[in-house]
């Protein structure tokens, strides 16, 4: 793969570049849709096409997901005639999850998480093998943290430091406050994407992404069986919990939780509106008066059908020309993004506006 180039013009100014359909071999439409959105992620695309990833590979003697992924992306952007097969990526990725070898209808969001985690692991610049899933600190009564946000992020970078983290990595701040004594603690946690609940009890037919974000960041009372242990009271107490964004990623991936129930057997087909331009995430920042943080849409993974029998497609914005196309396995057609059925949208890919001055509250 990647060596039999026959394209007439490989320059970025060739507007046919990257418009490459992928064969649905052994029921891998879920992977094809994710690959098309990652192929349209300009920061990741440049990293792969310029072969910057080569110097970041930690164990070049083993067969790696990054090699298969990079070969596929290079084929998609340098040649329109050879059969580029995403199934090679799936086969190598099965080292991390054997279930991907089964020719069944897998979840695209689960696949994305495994793929990004595998690429991060293989490209991790940090010397330590041990990951830091979260950093906890006790705030006490006066809100004094005792550690700066910058120190928190630097702690993560000691064990997690890759181009994947540079692009997709963000930081959540989860605060827990005891309603009995007022003692509070904070946990900081890395995220690659935000999994947002879809409100089911809202009578508003005009449900949009902000309703989902408000529900995700809404203060929640934990009581009864959900009561956490208070470090000050030395017993379980009713507590208030809230999650906000501490550090914004360059690329924001939003997963709408459309599947629920035992073994994800139920699907929520509700229409959820979302902006193509200027999604303001500053509203969900840890700072009470945070600057606006705007994101623009460039990719959508859609799901049609049921959890058992369904089909994934992708809508992607060309990273050079800004034109939108519908990627349905091998079929690639121009489209108008304003005419899409938003009840099918499952995963949204947003990139931060270049005019946004700050993407972090560190």
XYZ file of C-alpha atoms in Angstrom:
362
model
C 0.000 0.000 0.000
C 1.068 3.552 -0.578
C 3.670 2.898 -3.308
C 1.747 2.567 -6.616
C 0.798 6.221 -7.109
C -0.681 7.109 -10.528
C -2.457 10.357 -9.792
C -1.790 13.221 -12.192
C -1.657 15.966 -9.588
C -0.732 15.305 -5.953
C -0.698 18.947 -4.869
C -3.175 20.167 -2.250
C -4.718 22.331 -5.007
C -6.143 19.257 -6.725
C -9.702 19.321 -5.407
C -10.190 15.598 -6.119
C -7.556 14.680 -3.573
C -8.869 12.850 -0.551
C -12.260 12.088 -2.103
C -11.654 8.363 -1.977
C -14.330 5.817 -1.163
C -13.523 2.762 0.959
C -14.745 -0.765 0.310
C -17.061 -2.276 2.907
C -15.267 -5.584 3.342
C -16.651 -7.867 6.072
C -19.080 -5.296 7.441
C -16.618 -2.479 8.287
C -18.791 0.535 7.442
C -18.278 1.696 11.052
C -14.522 1.895 10.423
C -14.877 3.460 6.961
C -16.909 6.344 8.406
C -14.373 6.999 11.178
C -11.439 6.848 8.742
C -13.060 9.448 6.478
C -13.508 11.870 9.396
C -9.926 11.359 10.584
C -8.713 11.788 7.006
C -10.464 15.178 7.006
C -8.811 16.239 10.292
C -6.259 18.717 8.904
C -3.804 18.575 11.831
C -3.692 14.770 11.724
C -3.638 14.704 7.925
C -0.576 16.976 7.701
C 1.176 14.914 10.375
C 0.660 11.735 8.339
C 1.262 13.076 4.818
C 4.477 14.815 5.884
C 5.540 11.556 7.598
C 6.257 13.376 10.843
C 4.917 10.318 12.673
C 7.969 8.242 11.698
C 10.247 9.899 14.252
C 7.614 9.418 16.988
C 7.245 5.639 16.601
C 8.428 3.955 19.795
C 8.790 0.315 18.676
C 9.482 0.250 14.914
C 10.260 -3.480 14.942
C 6.616 -4.455 15.546
C 3.653 -4.241 13.176
C 1.852 -1.086 14.213
C -1.594 0.429 13.800
C 0.053 3.739 12.841
C 1.769 2.087 9.880
C -1.475 0.659 8.494
C -3.346 3.882 9.244
C -0.683 6.088 7.628
C -0.466 3.867 4.540
C -4.222 4.026 4.117
C -4.384 7.824 4.488
C -1.453 8.292 2.091
C -3.171 6.065 -0.482
C -6.405 8.017 -0.121
C -4.637 11.315 -0.720
C -2.004 10.294 -3.283
C -3.747 7.799 -5.562
C -7.267 7.328 -6.896
C -6.838 3.953 -8.583
C -5.504 1.336 -6.149
C -7.772 -0.549 -3.725
C -7.092 0.969 -0.298
C -8.605 -1.298 2.337
C -9.469 -0.054 5.791
C -9.762 -3.685 6.853
C -5.963 -3.771 7.266
C -6.303 -1.149 10.014
C -9.033 -3.212 11.643
C -6.953 -6.388 11.580
C -3.962 -4.760 13.274
C -6.208 -2.905 15.734
C -7.579 -6.280 16.846
C -4.374 -6.627 18.887
C -6.000 -4.162 21.279
C -9.510 -5.644 21.048
C -9.948 -9.126 19.595
C -13.657 -8.585 19.007
C -12.854 -6.382 15.990
C -11.915 -9.553 14.095
C -15.571 -10.573 14.202
C -17.376 -9.585 11.017
C -20.281 -7.982 12.850
C -21.817 -4.536 13.246
C -19.448 -2.820 15.697
C -19.977 0.561 17.350
C -18.168 3.396 15.561
C -17.582 5.322 18.782
C -15.974 2.335 20.478
C -13.788 1.828 17.412
C -12.708 5.478 17.435
C -11.666 5.302 21.084
C -9.619 2.156 20.527
C -8.018 3.599 17.396
C -6.998 6.885 19.021
C -5.746 5.055 22.131
C -3.656 2.686 19.982
C -2.167 5.528 17.923
C -1.416 7.473 21.106
C 0.283 4.493 22.706
C 2.457 3.810 19.667
C 3.405 7.485 19.259
C 3.746 8.404 22.954
C 6.829 10.594 23.389
C 6.834 10.136 27.177
C 9.377 7.735 28.612
C 7.088 6.133 31.191
C 4.759 3.283 30.262
C 2.393 4.022 33.148
C -0.561 6.221 32.214
C -2.114 8.851 34.479
C -5.896 8.465 34.100
C -6.753 11.226 36.569
C -5.263 13.630 39.120
C -7.081 14.199 42.407
C -6.629 17.032 44.865
C -8.447 18.025 48.048
C -9.741 21.586 48.090
C -10.909 21.883 51.698
C -13.334 24.542 52.826
C -11.692 27.640 51.420
C -11.340 26.358 47.855
C -7.535 26.436 48.030
C -6.256 23.890 45.549
C -2.603 23.730 46.506
C -1.614 22.892 42.914
C -1.859 24.970 39.757
C -3.678 23.786 36.661
C -0.446 24.022 34.715
C 1.160 21.589 37.170
C -1.746 19.211 36.632
C -1.265 19.261 32.860
C 2.511 18.848 33.150
C 1.887 15.816 35.339
C -0.135 14.260 32.524
C 2.549 15.033 29.944
C 5.092 13.015 31.919
C 3.227 9.850 30.941
C 0.991 10.904 28.039
C 2.550 13.043 25.330
C 1.783 12.386 21.677
C 0.521 14.135 18.558
C -2.823 12.447 19.179
C -2.980 14.088 22.602
C -1.907 17.409 21.051
C -4.864 17.262 18.675
C -7.683 15.503 20.548
C -6.723 15.776 24.220
C -8.735 17.900 26.623
C -9.088 18.070 30.395
C -12.248 17.764 32.497
C -12.602 19.132 36.013
C -14.977 17.168 38.258
C -15.796 18.764 41.611
C -17.475 16.948 44.497
C -18.825 18.963 47.459
C -20.282 17.521 50.653
C -23.643 19.116 51.525
C -23.127 18.303 55.223
C -19.706 19.822 55.976
C -18.889 21.775 52.833
C -15.644 19.886 52.166
C -14.844 19.486 48.457
C -12.402 17.635 46.220
C -11.528 17.873 42.559
C -10.498 15.273 40.002
C -8.937 16.208 36.664
C -9.315 13.693 33.878
C -8.134 13.497 30.276
C -10.741 13.119 27.564
C -10.544 12.287 23.855
C -14.222 12.992 23.260
C -17.326 14.107 25.130
C -20.133 11.538 25.405
C -23.290 13.598 25.797
C -26.661 12.341 27.041
C -29.733 13.133 24.951
C -32.551 14.581 27.109
C -35.561 12.281 26.880
C -37.957 14.155 29.155
C -37.700 17.479 27.342
C -40.976 18.486 25.644
C -39.086 20.912 23.426
C -39.101 19.716 19.822
C -36.223 22.060 19.069
C -33.641 20.023 20.963
C -30.093 21.109 20.202
C -26.526 20.298 21.203
C -26.563 22.938 23.944
C -29.322 21.047 25.760
C -27.041 17.985 25.750
C -24.044 20.005 26.952
C -26.091 21.642 29.712
C -27.238 18.230 30.920
C -23.629 16.936 30.846
C -22.307 19.885 32.893
C -25.337 20.333 35.169
C -24.722 20.093 38.908
C -25.921 16.683 40.114
C -26.967 15.640 43.609
C -25.605 12.258 44.643
C -27.660 10.712 47.410
C -29.085 7.376 48.503
C -27.132 4.472 47.018
C -25.038 6.936 45.006
C -23.699 8.805 48.049
C -19.888 9.149 47.867
C -17.510 8.919 50.813
C -16.638 12.305 52.359
C -12.992 12.494 53.429
C -13.851 15.025 56.167
C -16.972 13.377 57.617
C -15.401 9.915 57.266
C -18.684 8.513 56.036
C -20.944 8.538 52.999
C -22.793 11.819 52.572
C -25.058 13.516 50.052
C -22.776 15.469 47.707
C -23.052 17.835 44.777
C -21.072 16.910 41.669
C -20.328 19.011 38.624
C -18.183 18.456 35.535
C -16.773 21.344 33.481
C -14.065 21.714 30.844
C -10.684 22.833 32.151
C -8.667 22.518 28.935
C -10.156 22.686 25.468
C -8.795 20.416 22.711
C -7.864 21.613 19.243
C -10.267 19.058 17.801
C -13.448 18.465 19.771
C -15.204 15.139 19.196
C -18.785 14.950 20.470
C -20.472 11.571 20.834
C -24.259 11.634 21.117
C -25.353 8.715 23.312
C -28.002 7.305 21.006
C -27.589 3.705 22.159
C -28.705 2.518 25.587
C -30.049 -0.486 27.470
C -28.526 -3.895 28.084
C -25.823 -4.513 25.484
C -26.806 -1.220 23.808
C -29.943 -2.695 22.240
C -32.054 0.481 22.205
C -31.542 3.504 19.963
C -32.627 7.121 20.454
C -33.567 8.543 17.048
C -34.398 11.998 18.348
C -33.456 15.039 16.254
C -30.583 16.969 17.877
C -29.715 20.240 16.174
C -26.089 21.408 16.073
C -24.318 24.345 14.438
C -22.025 23.986 11.455
C -20.118 27.084 12.553
C -19.376 28.876 15.832
C -20.284 26.288 18.468
C -19.444 28.225 21.644
C -17.894 25.837 24.188
C -16.799 28.676 26.473
C -20.212 28.352 28.102
C -19.092 25.068 29.667
C -15.720 26.194 30.941
C -14.476 26.150 34.528
C -14.143 29.921 34.375
C -17.343 31.757 35.346
C -16.661 34.468 32.789
C -14.639 32.508 30.250
C -13.795 33.960 26.868
C -15.759 32.579 23.947
C -14.246 29.361 22.574
C -15.672 28.683 19.119
C -15.560 25.448 17.116
C -16.494 24.734 13.487
C -17.883 21.442 12.230
C -15.912 19.414 9.672
C -17.109 15.835 10.092
C -20.201 13.831 11.017
C -20.585 10.086 11.509
C -24.185 9.012 10.852
C -25.994 5.835 11.839
C -29.056 4.498 10.049
C -31.104 1.550 11.235
C -31.115 -0.325 14.534
C -28.272 -1.300 16.890
C -28.373 -4.829 15.468
C -28.861 -3.998 11.790
C -27.562 -0.604 10.735
C -25.208 1.283 8.493
C -22.628 4.027 9.096
C -21.798 6.854 6.699
C -19.814 10.086 7.042
C -20.212 13.699 5.974
C -16.862 15.473 5.700
C -15.641 18.936 4.822
C -12.642 19.022 2.482
C -9.705 20.351 4.557
C -8.360 22.412 1.624
C -11.439 23.583 -0.273
C -14.216 23.524 2.299
C -16.637 21.570 0.100
C -18.803 18.919 1.787
C -19.137 15.315 0.611
C -21.168 12.279 1.584
C -18.942 9.206 2.117
C -21.004 6.018 1.880
C -18.347 3.298 1.695
C -17.084 3.381 -1.948
C -19.561 6.085 -2.976
C -18.483 9.717 -2.596
C -20.907 12.457 -3.639
C -21.057 16.244 -3.169
C -23.625 17.446 -0.663
C -25.124 20.482 1.037
C -24.493 20.222 4.790
C -27.584 22.314 5.552
C -29.825 19.580 4.139
C -28.773 16.698 6.377
C -31.038 14.636 8.631
C -29.729 15.508 12.099
C -31.639 12.648 13.715
C -28.983 10.345 12.193
C -25.909 12.195 13.523
C -23.947 10.059 15.984
C -20.436 11.538 16.260
C -19.526 15.168 15.521
C -16.027 16.415 14.712
C -15.278 20.105 15.415
C -12.045 22.066 15.012
C -11.273 25.144 17.048
C -11.440 28.498 15.275
C -8.002 29.865 14.466
C -9.135 33.256 15.803
C -9.742 31.780 19.259
C -6.900 33.060 21.419
C -7.060 30.585 24.281
C -7.969 26.921 24.161
C -7.189 26.247 27.778
C -7.830 27.575 31.248
C -4.481 26.359 32.542
